[in-house]
Tab-separated table of C-alpha atoms in Angstrom:
chain	number	residue	atom	x	y	z
H	19	MET	CA	79.533	-14.925	-83.362
H	20	PHE	CA	81.460	-12.985	-85.846
H	21	THR	CA	82.551	-15.016	-89.159
H	22	ASP	CA	84.749	-13.048	-91.878
H	23	SER	CA	85.857	-15.867	-93.991
H	24	VAL	CA	83.921	-19.045	-95.481
H	25	GLU	CA	84.375	-21.298	-98.279
H	26	LEU	CA	81.481	-22.760	-100.074
H	27	LYS	CA	80.276	-24.979	-102.820
H	28	VAL	CA	77.908	-23.562	-104.999
H	29	SER	CA	75.498	-25.033	-107.657
H	30	SER	CA	73.136	-23.630	-110.219
H	31	GLY	CA	70.094	-25.850	-110.957
H	32	LYS	CA	70.090	-28.680	-113.570
H	33	GLY	CA	67.798	-28.042	-116.567
H	34	GLY	CA	64.513	-30.326	-116.699
H	35	ALA	CA	64.376	-33.053	-119.072
H	36	GLY	CA	62.289	-32.675	-122.446
H	37	CYS	CA	59.078	-34.844	-122.484
H	38	VAL	CA	58.600	-37.655	-125.161
H	39	SER	CA	54.645	-37.707	-125.578
H	40	PHE	CA	52.076	-38.060	-128.436
H	41	ARG	CA	48.525	-36.910	-129.003
H	42	ARG	CA	46.074	-39.455	-127.776
H	43	GLU	CA	42.707	-37.415	-128.224
H	44	LYS	CA	39.536	-39.323	-129.419
H	45	PHE	CA	38.802	-38.534	-133.307
H	46	VAL	CA	42.524	-37.481	-133.920
H	47	LEU	CA	44.125	-40.055	-136.133
H	48	ASN	CA	47.921	-40.467	-135.944
H	49	GLY	CA	48.273	-37.804	-133.123
H	50	GLY	CA	51.994	-36.087	-133.558
H	51	PRO	CA	54.401	-35.614	-130.982
H	52	ASN	CA	53.498	-33.016	-128.253
H	53	GLY	CA	55.939	-33.362	-125.412
H	54	GLY	CA	56.825	-30.238	-123.646
H	55	ASP	CA	60.596	-28.967	-123.153
H	56	GLY	CA	62.056	-29.045	-119.808
H	57	GLY	CA	62.351	-25.798	-117.587
H	58	LYS	CA	65.495	-24.183	-116.732
H	59	GLY	CA	67.403	-24.594	-113.851
H	60	GLY	CA	67.787	-22.050	-111.363
H	61	ASP	CA	70.479	-19.402	-111.516
H	62	ILE	CA	72.709	-18.282	-108.428
H	63	TYR	CA	72.870	-14.577	-107.489
H	64	PHE	CA	74.838	-12.533	-104.947
H	65	LYS	CA	73.029	-9.676	-102.849
H	66	CYS	CA	74.255	-7.090	-100.770
H	67	ASP	CA	72.367	-6.058	-97.614
H	68	ASN	CA	73.404	-3.625	-95.257
H	69	ASN	CA	71.119	-5.706	-92.501
H	70	THR	CA	73.656	-8.307	-92.454
H	71	HIS	CA	76.849	-7.893	-90.638
H	72	THR	CA	78.808	-11.270	-90.754
H	73	LEU	CA	78.874	-14.330	-92.662
H	74	SER	CA	77.846	-16.446	-89.694
H	75	ALA	CA	74.750	-17.891	-91.382
H	76	PHE	CA	76.948	-19.972	-93.750
H	77	GLN	CA	78.639	-22.977	-92.517
H	78	ARG	CA	82.066	-24.172	-93.163
H	79	LYS	CA	82.076	-26.150	-96.481
H	80	MET	CA	78.384	-25.991	-96.939
H	81	HIS	CA	76.996	-26.745	-100.567
H	82	ILE	CA	74.233	-23.989	-101.852
H	83	LYS	CA	72.405	-25.195	-104.542
H	84	ALA	CA	69.471	-23.744	-106.677
H	85	ASP	CA	66.286	-25.589	-107.748
H	86	ASN	CA	66.394	-27.899	-110.713
H	87	GLY	CA	63.934	-27.093	-113.497
H	88	MET	CA	60.833	-29.398	-113.994
H	89	PRO	CA	60.571	-31.747	-116.894
H	90	GLY	CA	58.310	-31.202	-119.392
H	91	GLU	CA	54.868	-32.732	-119.890
H	92	GLY	CA	52.559	-33.705	-122.675
H	93	SER	CA	50.123	-31.388	-124.300
H	94	ASN	CA	53.565	-29.038	-125.360
H	95	MET	CA	53.517	-28.113	-121.627
H	96	THR	CA	56.843	-26.664	-120.671
H	97	GLY	CA	58.174	-27.598	-117.403
H	98	LYS	CA	58.441	-25.171	-114.696
H	99	SER	CA	61.901	-23.219	-114.298
H	100	GLY	CA	63.810	-23.661	-111.061
H	101	LYS	CA	63.836	-20.948	-108.556
H	102	LYS	CA	66.707	-18.559	-108.666
H	103	LYS	CA	68.957	-18.762	-105.410
H	104	VAL	CA	69.922	-15.200	-103.909
H	105	ILE	CA	72.633	-15.489	-101.589
H	106	ILE	CA	72.502	-12.504	-99.161
H	107	VAL	CA	75.975	-11.003	-98.087
H	108	PRO	CA	77.226	-8.160	-95.939
H	109	PRO	CA	78.633	-5.008	-97.452
H	110	GLY	CA	82.381	-5.418	-97.868
H	111	THR	CA	82.129	-9.233	-99.165
H	112	GLN	CA	84.731	-10.525	-101.701
H	113	ILE	CA	83.540	-13.525	-103.802
H	114	ILE	CA	87.029	-15.408	-104.414
H	115	ASP	CA	87.644	-18.386	-106.676
H	116	MET	CA	89.137	-20.984	-104.547
H	117	GLU	CA	91.069	-22.363	-107.402
H	118	THR	CA	92.596	-19.097	-109.088
H	119	GLY	CA	92.329	-16.829	-106.149
H	120	GLU	CA	90.511	-14.359	-108.388
H	121	VAL	CA	88.277	-11.812	-106.945
H	122	LEU	CA	85.042	-12.599	-108.894
H	123	PHE	CA	82.799	-9.828	-107.369
H	124	ASP	CA	83.247	-7.019	-104.658
H	125	MET	CA	80.042	-6.506	-102.893
H	126	VAL	CA	79.937	-2.980	-101.557
H	127	LYS	CA	76.720	-1.405	-102.062
H	128	ASP	CA	73.284	-2.112	-100.339
H	129	GLY	CA	71.139	-3.716	-102.928
H	130	GLN	CA	73.936	-4.634	-105.372
H	131	GLU	CA	72.972	-7.883	-106.919
H	132	GLU	CA	75.352	-9.990	-109.263
H	133	LYS	CA	74.375	-13.282	-111.104
H	134	PHE	CA	77.106	-15.861	-110.469
H	135	LEU	CA	75.891	-18.960	-112.186
H	136	GLU	CA	73.777	-19.568	-115.036
H	137	GLY	CA	71.295	-22.563	-114.509
H	138	GLY	CA	71.331	-25.469	-116.926
H	139	LYS	CA	68.741	-25.235	-120.129
H	140	GLY	CA	65.863	-27.413	-120.130
H	141	GLY	CA	65.945	-30.217	-122.560
H	142	LEU	CA	63.811	-30.081	-125.998
H	143	GLY	CA	60.693	-32.219	-126.092
H	144	ASN	CA	60.060	-34.648	-129.010
H	145	PRO	CA	58.335	-32.289	-131.245
H	146	HIS	CA	61.546	-30.772	-131.959
H	147	PHE	CA	63.232	-33.700	-133.748
H	148	LYS	CA	59.910	-34.573	-136.191
H	149	SER	CA	60.844	-34.252	-139.630
H	150	SER	CA	59.395	-35.481	-143.346
H	151	THR	CA	61.084	-38.714	-142.668
H	152	LYS	CA	60.579	-39.245	-138.817
H	153	GLN	CA	56.986	-38.407	-138.068
H	154	ARG	CA	57.098	-40.273	-134.833
H	155	PRO	CA	60.295	-39.156	-132.818
H	156	THR	CA	60.449	-41.091	-129.701
H	157	TYR	CA	63.755	-39.182	-128.405
H	158	ALA	CA	63.895	-35.912	-126.313
H	159	GLN	CA	66.827	-34.050	-124.843
H	160	PRO	CA	67.896	-34.321	-121.307
H	161	GLY	CA	68.407	-31.054	-119.486
H	162	GLN	CA	71.898	-29.712	-119.259
H	163	LYS	CA	73.546	-29.708	-115.934
H	164	GLY	CA	74.096	-26.771	-113.648
H	165	GLU	CA	77.524	-24.896	-113.255
H	166	THR	CA	79.550	-25.780	-109.735
H	167	ARG	CA	82.221	-23.742	-108.299
H	168	GLU	CA	83.975	-23.689	-104.888
H	169	ILE	CA	84.503	-20.122	-103.592
H	170	LYS	CA	85.744	-18.245	-100.634
H	171	LEU	CA	83.544	-15.417	-99.145
H	172	ASP	CA	85.984	-12.691	-97.485
H	173	LEU	CA	84.544	-9.933	-95.292
H	174	LYS	CA	86.268	-6.661	-95.226
H	175	LEU	CA	84.403	-4.240	-93.216
H	176	ILE	CA	83.971	-0.668	-94.732
H	177	ALA	CA	84.641	2.346	-92.662
H	178	ASP	CA	85.757	5.878	-93.248
H	179	VAL	CA	88.127	5.636	-89.954
H	180	GLY	CA	89.928	2.841	-88.859
H	181	LEU	CA	91.347	2.650	-85.270
H	182	VAL	CA	95.027	1.080	-84.657
H	183	GLY	CA	96.686	0.907	-81.203
H	184	PHE	CA	98.214	-1.588	-78.688
H	185	PRO	CA	95.666	-3.574	-76.661
H	186	ASN	CA	93.649	-1.681	-73.712
H	187	VAL	CA	94.637	1.694	-75.170
H	188	GLY	CA	91.054	3.181	-75.213
H	189	LYS	CA	89.752	2.212	-78.617
H	190	SER	CA	86.669	0.585	-77.413
H	191	THR	CA	86.165	3.327	-75.017
H	192	LEU	CA	86.593	5.875	-77.811
H	193	ILE	CA	84.138	4.154	-80.282
H	194	SER	CA	81.671	3.699	-77.629
H	195	THR	CA	81.818	7.445	-76.514
H	196	VAL	CA	81.539	9.116	-80.134
H	197	SER	CA	79.292	6.532	-81.738
H	198	ASN	CA	76.547	4.078	-81.554
H	199	ALA	CA	78.589	1.100	-81.140
H	200	ARG	CA	78.810	-0.798	-77.887
H	201	PRO	CA	81.710	-2.829	-77.426
H	202	GLU	CA	82.969	-4.869	-74.528
H	203	ILE	CA	85.059	-2.478	-72.245
H	204	ALA	CA	87.280	-3.788	-69.390
H	205	ASN	CA	90.818	-3.329	-67.977
H	206	TYR	CA	92.707	-6.128	-69.515
H	207	GLU	CA	94.216	-6.692	-72.751
H	208	PHE	CA	92.477	-8.189	-75.835
H	209	THR	CA	88.911	-7.334	-74.398
H	210	THR	CA	88.149	-6.376	-78.284
H	211	LEU	CA	88.088	-10.255	-79.875
H	212	THR	CA	86.137	-8.905	-83.230
H	213	PRO	CA	85.868	-6.093	-85.123
H	214	LYS	CA	83.209	-3.176	-84.355
H	215	LEU	CA	81.848	-0.502	-86.453
H	216	GLY	CA	80.021	2.518	-84.949
H	217	GLN	CA	78.489	5.619	-86.830
H	218	VAL	CA	79.772	8.782	-85.591
H	219	ASN	CA	76.890	11.514	-86.150
H	220	ILE	CA	78.137	14.995	-86.936
H	221	GLY	CA	75.156	17.392	-86.730
H	222	ASP	CA	71.672	16.106	-87.944
H	223	TYR	CA	72.698	15.259	-91.410
H	224	GLU	CA	76.388	14.460	-91.439
H	225	SER	CA	78.200	11.034	-90.266
H	226	PHE	CA	81.027	8.787	-90.766
H	227	ILE	CA	81.815	5.099	-89.803
H	228	MET	CA	84.608	4.225	-87.348
H	229	ALA	CA	86.184	0.793	-87.219
H	230	ASP	CA	87.335	-0.904	-84.069
H	231	ILE	CA	89.858	-3.951	-84.582
H	232	PRO	CA	91.522	-6.115	-81.684
H	233	GLY	CA	94.845	-4.569	-80.313
H	234	ILE	CA	98.014	-4.850	-82.284
H	235	ILE	CA	101.383	-6.136	-80.943
H	236	GLY	CA	104.892	-6.122	-82.382
H	237	GLY	CA	104.974	-9.062	-85.017
H	238	ALA	CA	101.270	-8.880	-85.796
H	239	HIS	CA	101.875	-8.995	-89.572
H	240	GLU	CA	103.540	-12.100	-88.960
H	241	GLY	CA	100.659	-13.622	-87.054
H	242	LYS	CA	101.189	-12.644	-83.510
H	243	GLY	CA	98.569	-11.757	-81.328
H	244	LEU	CA	94.950	-11.246	-82.796
H	245	GLY	CA	95.518	-7.822	-85.215
H	246	ILE	CA	96.915	-9.727	-88.145
H	247	LYS	CA	93.562	-11.762	-88.488
H	248	PHE	CA	91.423	-8.298	-88.423
H	249	LEU	CA	93.834	-5.979	-90.063
H	250	ARG	CA	92.481	-6.550	-93.449
H	251	HIS	CA	88.875	-5.065	-91.989
H	252	ILE	CA	90.649	-1.832	-92.120
H	253	GLU	CA	92.080	-2.020	-95.701
H	254	ARG	CA	89.258	-0.169	-96.919
H	255	THR	CA	89.730	2.773	-94.838
H	256	LYS	CA	91.247	5.732	-96.208
H	257	THR	CA	91.925	7.147	-92.793
H	258	LEU	CA	93.870	5.770	-89.768
H	259	LEU	CA	93.601	6.909	-86.300
H	260	PHE	CA	96.503	5.705	-84.186
H	261	MET	CA	95.865	5.653	-80.602
H	262	ILE	CA	98.959	6.287	-78.416
H	263	ASP	CA	98.328	5.654	-74.703
H	264	LEU	CA	100.158	8.398	-72.529
H	265	ALA	CA	100.022	6.322	-69.413
H	266	SER	CA	101.161	2.920	-70.983
H	267	TYR	CA	104.505	1.376	-69.872
H	268	ARG	CA	105.433	1.195	-73.631
H	269	ASP	CA	107.783	4.227	-74.533
H	270	LEU	CA	105.833	6.923	-76.771
H	271	LYS	CA	108.275	6.793	-79.603
H	272	GLU	CA	108.018	2.609	-79.601
H	273	GLN	CA	104.114	2.709	-79.644
H	274	ILE	CA	103.797	4.963	-82.871
H	275	GLU	CA	106.969	3.335	-84.559
H	276	VAL	CA	105.609	-0.297	-83.968
H	277	LEU	CA	102.073	0.490	-85.053
H	278	LYS	CA	103.076	2.263	-88.189
H	279	ASP	CA	105.562	-0.537	-89.110
H	280	GLU	CA	103.056	-3.191	-88.218
H	281	VAL	CA	100.326	-1.561	-90.423
H	282	ALA	CA	102.743	-0.908	-93.437
H	283	SER	CA	104.501	-4.472	-93.270
H	284	PHE	CA	100.816	-5.829	-93.463
H	285	SER	CA	99.436	-3.673	-96.687
H	286	GLN	CA	101.490	-1.039	-98.660
H	287	LYS	CA	98.373	0.738	-99.134
H	288	LEU	CA	97.467	1.179	-95.588
H	289	GLY	CA	101.108	2.292	-94.853
H	290	GLU	CA	100.532	5.341	-97.217
H	291	SER	CA	96.901	6.136	-95.871
H	292	LYS	CA	96.036	9.558	-94.178
H	293	TYR	CA	96.413	9.246	-90.478
H	294	ALA	CA	95.847	11.304	-87.306
H	295	ILE	CA	97.104	10.624	-83.833
H	296	ALA	CA	95.262	10.525	-80.581
H	297	LEU	CA	97.238	10.645	-77.194
H	298	THR	CA	94.684	8.838	-74.943
H	299	ARG	CA	94.106	8.569	-71.194
H	300	THR	CA	95.055	12.270	-70.352
H	301	ASP	CA	92.866	12.110	-67.187
H	302	ILE	CA	95.300	9.930	-65.453
H	303	ILE	CA	98.353	11.881	-66.152
H	304	ASN	CA	99.403	13.968	-63.524
H	305	PRO	CA	98.626	17.714	-64.706
H	306	GLU	CA	102.240	18.884	-64.043
H	307	GLU	CA	103.496	16.400	-66.304
H	308	LEU	CA	100.953	16.165	-68.943
H	309	ASN	CA	102.047	18.878	-71.265
H	310	ASP	CA	105.639	18.028	-71.137
H	311	LEU	CA	104.819	14.563	-72.077
H	312	VAL	CA	102.618	15.828	-75.021
H	313	GLN	CA	104.981	18.208	-76.194
H	314	SER	CA	107.916	15.372	-76.161
H	315	PHE	CA	105.613	13.423	-78.345
H	316	LEU	CA	105.440	16.275	-80.777
H	317	ASP	CA	109.158	16.600	-80.869
H	318	ILE	CA	109.015	12.969	-81.768
H	319	MET	CA	107.093	13.525	-84.743
H	320	GLY	CA	108.973	16.732	-85.662
H	321	VAL	CA	105.977	19.161	-85.498
H	322	LYS	CA	105.317	22.439	-83.484
H	323	ALA	CA	102.180	22.813	-81.274
H	324	ASN	CA	99.388	24.951	-82.484
H	325	THR	CA	98.000	28.019	-80.833
H	326	LYS	CA	94.597	27.876	-82.214
H	327	SER	CA	92.351	25.807	-84.628
H	328	ASP	CA	88.981	25.545	-86.166
H	329	PHE	CA	87.723	22.598	-84.078
H	330	ASN	CA	88.573	24.095	-80.770
H	331	PHE	CA	91.047	21.765	-79.270
H	332	ASP	CA	91.919	22.705	-75.393
H	333	GLU	CA	94.716	25.196	-75.779
H	334	ASN	CA	96.048	24.567	-72.434
H	335	ILE	CA	97.590	21.373	-73.514
H	336	PRO	CA	99.756	21.328	-76.558
H	337	TYR	CA	98.440	19.910	-79.753
H	338	TYR	CA	98.978	19.887	-83.568
H	339	ILE	CA	96.897	20.091	-86.664
H	340	GLN	CA	97.615	21.014	-90.212
H	341	GLU	CA	96.218	23.957	-92.015
H	342	SER	CA	94.148	21.977	-94.285
H	343	ALA	CA	92.961	18.212	-95.123
H	344	ASP	CA	93.321	18.864	-98.705
H	345	GLU	CA	96.073	18.074	-100.542
H	346	THR	CA	95.617	20.657	-103.126
H	347	LEU	CA	95.745	23.130	-100.352
H	348	GLY	CA	99.039	21.976	-98.888
H	349	PHE	CA	98.174	18.712	-96.702
H	350	ASP	CA	101.416	16.766	-95.956
H	351	LYS	CA	100.438	13.069	-96.465
H	352	THR	CA	103.645	12.168	-94.598
H	353	LEU	CA	102.521	13.890	-91.333
H	354	PRO	CA	99.712	13.395	-89.203
H	355	TYR	CA	96.710	15.635	-89.840
H	356	PHE	CA	96.660	16.281	-86.174
H	357	ILE	CA	97.993	14.960	-83.014
H	358	ALA	CA	95.558	15.654	-80.159
H	359	PRO	CA	95.393	14.575	-76.236
H	360	ILE	CA	92.157	13.138	-75.359
H	361	SER	CA	90.290	11.650	-72.766
H	362	SER	CA	87.119	9.399	-73.237
H	363	ALA	CA	86.237	9.625	-69.814
H	364	THR	CA	86.262	12.892	-69.395
H	365	HIS	CA	85.276	13.900	-73.025
H	366	LYS	CA	88.440	15.986	-73.278
H	367	ASN	CA	88.919	17.244	-76.972
H	368	ILE	CA	86.361	14.236	-78.054
H	369	ASP	CA	84.232	16.657	-80.041
H	370	ALA	CA	87.186	18.387	-81.537
H	371	LEU	CA	88.399	15.068	-82.601
H	372	LYS	CA	85.218	14.012	-84.117
H	373	HIS	CA	84.984	17.375	-86.201
H	374	ALA	CA	88.636	17.090	-87.191
H	375	LEU	CA	88.341	13.453	-88.310
H	376	PHE	CA	85.194	14.333	-90.237
H	377	ASP	CA	87.181	17.049	-92.002
H	378	LEU	CA	89.755	14.622	-92.974
H	379	VAL	CA	86.936	12.141	-94.197
H	380	GLN	CA	85.418	14.563	-96.026
H	381	SER	CA	88.492	15.390	-97.944
H	382	ASP	CA	88.638	11.982	-99.528
H	383	ARG	CA	85.013	11.901	-100.047
H	384	LYS	CA	85.296	15.039	-102.597
H	385	THR	CA	87.719	13.124	-104.597
H	386	TYR	CA	85.378	10.035	-105.046
């Protein structure tokens, strides 16, 4: 089960009580106090781990506690400290304070570890209260209570490229073709019910991460359909790939306008992201109509078809790509980096699409 949001109560450990004790050894007259201090309560840590992918290990409203410190003992023996509690979360998890809504930690790097709550201090044993006027103290401190906070864990997947499109537009087919992801694929809408991540390999040493989210419909930012629930999973992406279905009953202009409007309405930051457009399912369009259909979309976007590119797009079908993905070299962020007709079934322009997307991703990585 995919879980991307959960509310928790988290408590650090209580400190152990100090000990009241006196020496009781043979031949030791009037033995003084020798009660040990209590042990410190366990701390609460959060740790980011690439081997976890959802928050499904956490039950709703569960209470996670660290161990308490042990009480002190006689002969000045300090109680054992409580073991720290490490809460493992997947990359992209935000720890949010339920009361204030403040993002306390943003866990994004594998191995990142953050201390969240400090365990209570152990109480002092009775030797600490001995004085010249009080040779036989019968008092020791209780341990301090640990901290308790109510938090929310929100998972926002981390990907380089986010796929955006209407239901059944071919997003799942594309990500299964270009990456190691294996989502469900079927000929009905909303086959994707949870976000999927896939690693797209470019040669032997380079790759990027692609995210597929459930299909978006008009009004998604207001809660219609499934898209609003998962749009936040592409908030971290700097590059969007809008997928437009050439064989859909929906008008091409309507598709791109609705998708862009829904993304921008959900997040201004997403609305200003770099983007590209894939025109899908060219394999089921009549070849005599395909070029005119693609050309009509280029006209809608106000761009002219290219005659050649560095990525070997099929020159028999119109396509568009900017000269550079680097803003310092003339990249226009208000326009798509490329508009490419593709077919995942026949692998039409798939390799070119992978390399063009990687070029766009690389331009962002250079600015980190």
